[in-house]
Coordinates of C-alpha atoms in Angstrom, one line a residue:
M1 CA 0.4 35.1 -46.2
N2 CA -0.5 36.5 -42.8
R3 CA -4.2 35.4 -43.3
G4 CA -3.1 31.8 -43.9
V5 CA -1.1 31.7 -40.7
R6 CA -4.0 33.1 -38.7
G7 CA -6.4 30.5 -40.2
V8 CA -4.0 27.6 -39.3
H9 CA -3.6 29.0 -35.8
R10 CA -7.3 29.2 -35.4
Q11 CA -7.8 25.6 -36.5
V12 CA -5.1 24.4 -34.2
S13 CA -6.5 26.3 -31.2
R14 CA -10.0 24.9 -31.9
A15 CA -8.6 21.3 -32.1
C16 CA -6.7 21.8 -28.8
A17 CA -9.8 23.1 -27.1
L18 CA -11.9 20.2 -28.5
G19 CA -9.3 17.7 -27.3
L20 CA -9.1 19.2 -23.8
G21 CA -12.9 19.2 -23.6
L22 CA -13.0 15.5 -24.5
V23 CA -10.3 14.7 -22.0
G24 CA -12.2 16.6 -19.3
L25 CA -15.4 14.8 -20.2
A26 CA -13.7 11.4 -20.0
F27 CA -12.3 12.3 -16.6
L28 CA -15.7 13.3 -15.3
L29 CA -17.3 10.1 -16.6
V30 CA -14.6 8.0 -14.9
A31 CA -14.8 10.0 -11.7
C32 CA -18.6 9.6 -11.5
G33 CA -18.4 5.9 -12.3
S34 CA -15.8 5.2 -9.6
A35 CA -17.7 7.4 -7.1
R36 CA -20.7 5.1 -7.6
A37 CA -18.6 2.1 -7.0
G38 CA -17.3 3.6 -3.8
E39 CA -13.6 3.5 -4.7
G40 CA -12.8 7.2 -4.9
M41 CA -11.1 8.1 -8.2
A42 CA -10.2 4.5 -9.2
S43 CA -11.1 3.4 -12.7
P44 CA -14.1 1.1 -13.1
L45 CA -12.0 -1.1 -15.5
L46 CA -9.4 -1.6 -12.8
L47 CA -12.0 -2.4 -10.2
S48 CA -13.4 -5.3 -12.3
T49 CA -9.9 -6.9 -12.8
R50 CA -8.8 -6.6 -9.2
T51 CA -8.5 -9.9 -7.3
P52 CA -8.5 -10.1 -3.5
T53 CA -5.3 -11.1 -1.9
P54 CA -5.6 -14.1 0.4
T55 CA -4.7 -13.6 4.1
P56 CA -2.0 -15.9 5.3
T57 CA -3.0 -18.3 8.0
P58 CA -0.6 -18.2 11.0
T59 CA 1.1 -21.5 11.8
P60 CA 1.3 -22.4 15.4
P61 CA 4.8 -23.2 16.9
Y62 CA 5.2 -26.9 16.8
D63 CA 8.4 -28.7 17.7
V64 CA 10.0 -31.3 15.4
E65 CA 7.6 -34.1 16.4
G66 CA 4.6 -31.9 16.0
N67 CA 3.9 -31.4 19.7
Y68 CA 2.2 -28.1 20.2
Q69 CA 2.8 -27.7 23.9
A70 CA 6.6 -28.5 23.6
G71 CA 6.9 -26.0 20.8
M72 CA 5.2 -23.3 22.9
A73 CA 7.4 -24.0 25.9
R74 CA 10.6 -23.9 23.7
L75 CA 9.4 -20.5 22.2
A76 CA 8.7 -19.1 25.7
A77 CA 12.0 -20.2 27.0
W78 CA 13.8 -18.7 24.0
D79 CA 12.0 -15.3 24.5
L80 CA 12.8 -15.3 28.2
E81 CA 16.5 -16.1 27.6
G82 CA 16.7 -13.3 25.0
A83 CA 15.0 -10.8 27.3
L84 CA 17.3 -11.7 30.2
A85 CA 20.3 -11.4 28.0
Q86 CA 19.2 -7.9 26.9
F87 CA 18.5 -6.9 30.5
D88 CA 22.0 -8.0 31.6
E89 CA 23.6 -6.0 28.8
V90 CA 21.6 -2.9 29.8
I91 CA 22.5 -3.3 33.4
A92 CA 26.2 -3.8 32.6
E93 CA 26.3 -0.6 30.5
A94 CA 24.4 1.5 33.0
P95 CA 26.4 3.8 35.3
D96 CA 26.5 2.9 38.9
Y97 CA 24.2 5.2 40.9
A98 CA 24.7 3.6 44.3
P99 CA 25.0 6.2 47.1

């Protein structure tokens, strides 16, 4: 009875060792393949299916009629008004340090 358990245990441990060896070998093959591709540890299969993302083109600020200069002037005025409003708020909240 005891010999049978030892035999099964030996077979299981050999199978586990073989499985771990195969997993390690597969990991090394993937690592070497991706290192050649210059992508670190990425899988070569993932590299072949990756599609580049397009960069969005910025749209210039036009007004309703499509006039570029008027749109820029309106944008600059809006920025200036917002900055002045923030400055006024900060000045109003600041303590008075007048001598």
